[in-house]
PDB file of C-alpha atoms in Angstrom:
ATOM      1  CA  MET A 740     134.916  91.776 266.979  1.00 85.00           C
ATOM      2  CA  LEU A 741     135.743  88.156 267.735  1.00 86.00           C
ATOM      3  CA  THR A 742     137.637  87.291 264.024  1.00 89.00           C
ATOM      4  CA  TYR A 743     140.288  84.453 262.854  1.00 88.00           C
ATOM      5  CA  ASP A 744     140.904  82.463 259.903  1.00 88.00           C
ATOM      6  CA  PHE A 745     140.188  78.685 260.795  1.00 87.00           C
ATOM      7  CA  GLU A 746     140.448  77.674 257.367  1.00 86.00           C
ATOM      8  CA  GLN A 747     144.612  78.404 258.532  1.00 89.00           C
ATOM      9  CA  SER A 748     144.006  77.016 261.529  1.00 92.00           C
ATOM     10  CA  LEU A 749     145.387  72.664 261.436  1.00 92.00           C
ATOM     11  CA  GLY A 750     143.931  72.798 265.595  1.00 92.00           C
ATOM     12  CA  TYR A 751     140.447  73.625 263.424  1.00 93.00           C
ATOM     13  CA  TRP A 752     140.768  71.180 261.073  1.00 94.00           C
ATOM     14  CA  VAL A 753     141.845  68.301 263.613  1.00 94.00           C
ATOM     15  CA  CYS A 754     139.944  68.685 265.257  1.00 94.00           C
ATOM     16  CA  SER A 755     136.387  69.164 263.611  1.00 95.00           C
ATOM     17  CA  THR A 756     137.376  66.110 261.541  1.00 96.00           C
ATOM     18  CA  SER A 757     138.281  64.212 265.450  1.00 94.00           C
ATOM     19  CA  HIS A 758     134.666  65.901 266.648  1.00 96.00           C
ATOM     20  CA  ALA A 759     133.307  63.743 263.255  1.00 97.00           C
ATOM     21  CA  ILE A 760     134.868  60.240 264.155  1.00 96.00           C
ATOM     22  CA  ARG A 761     134.132  60.210 267.232  1.00 94.00           C
ATOM     23  CA  LYS A 762     130.795  61.115 267.163  1.00 96.00           C
ATOM     24  CA  SER A 763     130.529  58.715 264.373  1.00 96.00           C
ATOM     25  CA  LEU A 764     131.951  55.907 266.276  1.00 96.00           C
ATOM     26  CA  ASP A 765     129.834  56.760 269.609  1.00 95.00           C
ATOM     27  CA  ALA A 766     127.250  56.365 267.547  1.00 96.00           C
ATOM     28  CA  LYS A 767     127.795  52.718 267.011  1.00 96.00           C
ATOM     29  CA  LEU A 768     128.867  51.805 270.202  1.00 95.00           C
ATOM     30  CA  VAL A 769     126.135  52.968 272.390  1.00 94.00           C
ATOM     31  CA  GLN A 770     124.675  50.641 270.995  1.00 93.00           C
ATOM     32  CA  ASP A 771     126.089  47.703 272.264  1.00 88.00           C
ATOM     33  CA  GLY A 772     125.637  49.221 275.193  1.00 89.00           C
ATOM     34  CA  ILE A 773     129.443  51.626 275.281  1.00 92.00           C
ATOM     35  CA  THR A 774     130.896  55.170 275.384  1.00 93.00           C
ATOM     36  CA  PHE A 775     133.727  56.434 273.511  1.00 92.00           C
ATOM     37  CA  ARG A 776     135.260  57.250 276.077  1.00 93.00           C
ATOM     38  CA  GLN A 777     135.205  53.576 277.671  1.00 95.00           C
ATOM     39  CA  TRP A 778     136.004  51.932 275.156  1.00 94.00           C
ATOM     40  CA  GLU A 779     139.037  55.055 274.340  1.00 94.00           C
ATOM     41  CA  VAL A 780     140.139  53.317 277.889  1.00 96.00           C
ATOM     42  CA  LEU A 781     139.606  49.487 276.597  1.00 96.00           C
ATOM     43  CA  ALA A 782     142.360  51.011 273.566  1.00 95.00           C
ATOM     44  CA  MET A 783     144.382  52.070 275.788  1.00 96.00           C
ATOM     45  CA  ILE A 784     145.179  48.663 277.295  1.00 96.00           C
ATOM     46  CA  SER A 785     145.343  46.878 274.295  1.00 95.00           C
ATOM     47  CA  MET A 786     147.761  48.885 272.524  1.00 95.00           C
ATOM     48  CA  HIS A 787     150.104  49.278 276.609  1.00 96.00           C
ATOM     49  CA  GLY A 788     148.903  46.366 278.553  1.00 94.00           C
ATOM     50  CA  GLU A 789     147.440  46.490 282.129  1.00 94.00           C
ATOM     51  CA  GLN A 790     149.026  50.135 283.447  1.00 94.00           C
ATOM     52  CA  THR A 791     147.953  52.309 286.102  1.00 93.00           C
ATOM     53  CA  GLN A 792     145.054  54.735 285.932  1.00 91.00           C
ATOM     54  CA  ARG A 793     147.926  57.928 285.951  1.00 91.00           C
ATOM     55  CA  GLN A 794     149.630  56.671 283.110  1.00 93.00           C
ATOM     56  CA  LEU A 795     146.371  55.714 281.342  1.00 96.00           C
ATOM     57  CA  GLY A 796     144.856  59.242 282.526  1.00 94.00           C
ATOM     58  CA  ASP A 797     147.902  61.360 280.950  1.00 94.00           C
ATOM     59  CA  ARG A 798     147.383  59.047 277.438  1.00 95.00           C
ATOM     60  CA  MET A 799     143.905  59.937 277.311  1.00 94.00           C
ATOM     61  CA  GLY A 800     144.937  63.597 277.990  1.00 92.00           C
ATOM     62  CA  ILE A 801     141.437  63.150 280.604  1.00 93.00           C
ATOM     63  CA  GLU A 802     142.481  64.846 284.279  1.00 93.00           C
ATOM     64  CA  ALA A 803     141.775  62.058 286.555  1.00 88.00           C
ATOM     65  CA  PRO A 804     138.511  62.665 288.539  1.00 91.00           C
ATOM     66  CA  THR A 805     136.591  62.483 284.905  1.00 94.00           C
ATOM     67  CA  LEU A 806     138.793  59.022 284.823  1.00 95.00           C
ATOM     68  CA  ALA A 807     138.132  58.649 287.405  1.00 95.00           C
ATOM     69  CA  GLY A 808     134.038  58.668 287.087  1.00 96.00           C
ATOM     70  CA  ILE A 809     134.181  56.690 283.708  1.00 97.00           C
ATOM     71  CA  LEU A 810     136.935  53.386 285.552  1.00 97.00           C
ATOM     72  CA  ASP A 811     134.431  52.996 288.109  1.00 97.00           C
ATOM     73  CA  ARG A 812     131.487  52.611 285.886  1.00 96.00           C
ATOM     74  CA  MET A 813     133.332  50.028 283.491  1.00 97.00           C
ATOM     75  CA  GLU A 814     134.553  48.322 287.130  1.00 97.00           C
ATOM     76  CA  ARG A 815     130.656  47.984 288.042  1.00 97.00           C
ATOM     77  CA  ASP A 816     129.002  46.467 285.364  1.00 95.00           C
ATOM     78  CA  GLY A 817     132.760  44.030 284.501  1.00 96.00           C
ATOM     79  CA  ILE A 818     134.413  45.504 282.324  1.00 96.00           C
ATOM     80  CA  LEU A 819     137.256  45.914 283.846  1.00 96.00           C
ATOM     81  CA  GLU A 820     139.460  45.727 288.237  1.00 96.00           C
ATOM     82  CA  ARG A 821     141.360  47.368 289.597  1.00 94.00           C
ATOM     83  CA  VAL A 822     144.604  45.394 290.866  1.00 93.00           C
ATOM     84  CA  PRO A 823     147.023  46.855 293.392  1.00 91.00           C
ATOM     85  CA  CYS A 824     150.187  47.608 291.646  1.00 87.00           C
ATOM     86  CA  SER A 825     153.281  45.333 293.759  1.00 85.00           C
ATOM     87  CA  GLU A 826     156.128  47.897 293.545  1.00 84.00           C
ATOM     88  CA  ASP A 827     153.459  51.570 295.103  1.00 84.00           C
ATOM     89  CA  ARG A 828     150.689  49.573 297.113  1.00 81.00           C
ATOM     90  CA  ARG A 829     148.994  52.841 296.663  1.00 85.00           C
ATOM     91  CA  CYS A 830     148.720  52.825 293.429  1.00 87.00           C
ATOM     92  CA  LYS A 831     146.046  50.883 291.246  1.00 89.00           C
ATOM     93  CA  ARG A 832     146.638  49.046 287.808  1.00 93.00           C
ATOM     94  CA  ILE A 833     143.951  48.809 285.567  1.00 96.00           C
ATOM     95  CA  ARG A 834     142.744  45.220 283.857  1.00 95.00           C
ATOM     96  CA  ALA A 835     140.420  44.052 281.684  1.00 96.00           C
ATOM     97  CA  THR A 836     138.003  41.467 282.614  1.00 96.00           C
ATOM     98  CA  ASP A 837     137.008  38.896 280.225  1.00 94.00           C
ATOM     99  CA  LYS A 838     134.283  40.311 279.659  1.00 94.00           C
ATOM    100  CA  ALA A 839     135.983  43.537 278.031  1.00 95.00           C
ATOM    101  CA  GLU A 840     137.550  41.472 275.723  1.00 92.00           C
ATOM    102  CA  GLN A 841     133.388  40.659 273.875  1.00 89.00           C
ATOM    103  CA  LEU A 842     133.307  44.626 273.871  1.00 91.00           C
ATOM    104  CA  TRP A 843     136.296  44.688 272.550  1.00 94.00           C
ATOM    105  CA  GLU A 844     136.082  42.957 269.289  1.00 93.00           C
ATOM    106  CA  ARG A 845     132.839  44.881 268.167  1.00 93.00           C
ATOM    107  CA  GLY A 846     134.129  47.783 269.209  1.00 94.00           C
ATOM    108  CA  VAL A 847     137.314  47.210 266.713  1.00 95.00           C
ATOM    109  CA  GLN A 848     134.450  46.487 263.879  1.00 96.00           C
ATOM    110  CA  CYS A 849     132.652  50.259 264.947  1.00 96.00           C
ATOM    111  CA  ALA A 850     135.908  51.401 264.647  1.00 95.00           C
ATOM    112  CA  ARG A 851     136.139  49.696 260.896  1.00 96.00           C
ATOM    113  CA  GLU A 852     133.162  51.024 259.640  1.00 96.00           C
ATOM    114  CA  THR A 853     134.091  54.563 261.119  1.00 97.00           C
ATOM    115  CA  ARG A 854     137.179  54.247 259.214  1.00 96.00           C
ATOM    116  CA  GLU A 855     135.751  52.839 256.093  1.00 97.00           C
ATOM    117  CA  GLN A 856     133.045  55.188 256.707  1.00 97.00           C
ATOM    118  CA  ALA A 857     135.670  57.715 256.610  1.00 97.00           C
ATOM    119  CA  ALA A 858     137.660  57.263 253.470  1.00 97.00           C
ATOM    120  CA  VAL A 859     135.293  56.866 250.458  1.00 98.00           C
ATOM    121  CA  GLY A 860     136.877  58.559 248.041  1.00 98.00           C
ATOM    122  CA  LEU A 861     140.485  58.474 249.503  1.00 98.00           C
ATOM    123  CA  THR A 862     143.119  56.678 248.785  1.00 97.00           C
ATOM    124  CA  GLU A 863     145.402  54.422 250.206  1.00 96.00           C
ATOM    125  CA  GLU A 864     148.587  56.813 249.604  1.00 98.00           C
ATOM    126  CA  GLU A 865     146.572  59.903 250.731  1.00 97.00           C
ATOM    127  CA  LEU A 866     145.344  57.773 254.310  1.00 96.00           C
ATOM    128  CA  ALA A 867     149.224  56.646 254.402  1.00 96.00           C
ATOM    129  CA  LEU A 868     150.365  61.157 253.366  1.00 97.00           C
ATOM    130  CA  PHE A 869     147.837  61.953 256.354  1.00 95.00           C
ATOM    131  CA  LYS A 870     148.986  59.845 259.321  1.00 94.00           C
ATOM    132  CA  GLU A 871     152.626  60.606 257.738  1.00 94.00           C
ATOM    133  CA  LEU A 872     151.142  64.353 258.448  1.00 94.00           C
ATOM    134  CA  CYS A 873     149.564  64.040 261.372  1.00 93.00           C
ATOM    135  CA  GLY A 874     152.786  61.916 262.918  1.00 92.00           C
ATOM    136  CA  LYS A 875     154.919  64.940 262.173  1.00 92.00           C
ATOM    137  CA  ILE A 876     152.371  67.479 263.902  1.00 92.00           C
ATOM    138  CA  ARG A 877     152.072  65.661 266.848  1.00 90.00           C
ATOM    139  CA  HIS A 878     155.648  65.123 267.451  1.00 92.00           C
ATOM    140  CA  ASN A 879     156.292  69.329 266.186  1.00 92.00           C
ATOM    141  CA  LEU A 880     154.143  69.731 269.496  1.00 92.00           C
ATOM    142  CA  ASN A 881     155.204  66.818 272.173  1.00 87.00           C
ATOM    143  CA  GLY A 882     158.952  65.854 271.094  1.00 80.00           C
ATOM    144  CA  ASP A 883     159.904  63.442 273.504  1.00 60.00           C
ATOM    145  CA  LYS A 884     156.759  63.729 275.661  1.00 57.00           C
ATOM    146  CA  GLU A 885     154.985  60.358 274.513  1.00 53.00           C
ATOM    147  CA  ALA A 886     157.976  58.699 275.696  1.00 41.00           C
ATOM    148  CA  LEU A 887     157.328  60.723 279.674  1.00 41.00           C
ATOM    149  CA  VAL A 888     154.403  59.256 279.380  1.00 44.00           C
ATOM    150  CA  ALA A 889     154.649  55.333 278.708  1.00 39.00           C
ATOM    151  CA  THR A 890     157.170  56.152 281.593  1.00 37.00           C
ATOM    152  CA  ALA A 891     155.180  57.827 284.010  1.00 40.00           C
ATOM    153  CA  GLY A 892     153.164  56.109 287.101  1.00 42.00           C
ATOM    154  CA  CYS A 893     154.638  52.282 288.618  1.00 45.00           C
ATOM    155  CA  SER A 894     157.205  50.965 286.116  1.00 41.00           C
ATOM    156  CA  GLU A 895     155.786  47.577 285.686  1.00 41.00           C
ATOM    157  CA  THR A 896     154.253  47.248 282.870  1.00 41.00           C
ATOM    158  CA  THR A 897     152.461  43.555 281.514  1.00 40.00           C
ATOM    159  CA  ASN A 898     150.618  42.982 278.060  1.00 40.00           C
ATOM    160  CA  SER A 899     147.928  41.141 278.844  1.00 38.00           C
TER     161      SER A 899
END
């Protein structure tokens, strides 16, 4: 029989909590015509500026074909554009358009609402401890991997 003590699994608690947060946020975002993954693309651009498709995929932890479909729809809808990388013509950089700004602002509001809902009954100290513990776990598992992701692909970095 398949057995496992999920109560003791960090992965179970993190994944099930992440799923609940994403589901709640996605339900809010879809009302504005954007998916969670599309909003996540905008979040990566907000955090790291214009970047290559490879960097974006690495940061989001998704495969190139999956990301390509998301970016194709966003480009078709005028939310972002792909521009040539000046250092490598084979490389495309992902840039948000003016239309993305409106979606981003609404998405930020949805994220705030979701955070408030998720944090009901938690103190600021508990939230700070939660972030600290998640950071330690991520560091334990990734080490300096995040630094490598930041430099993958085209070396240009532009914050727009």
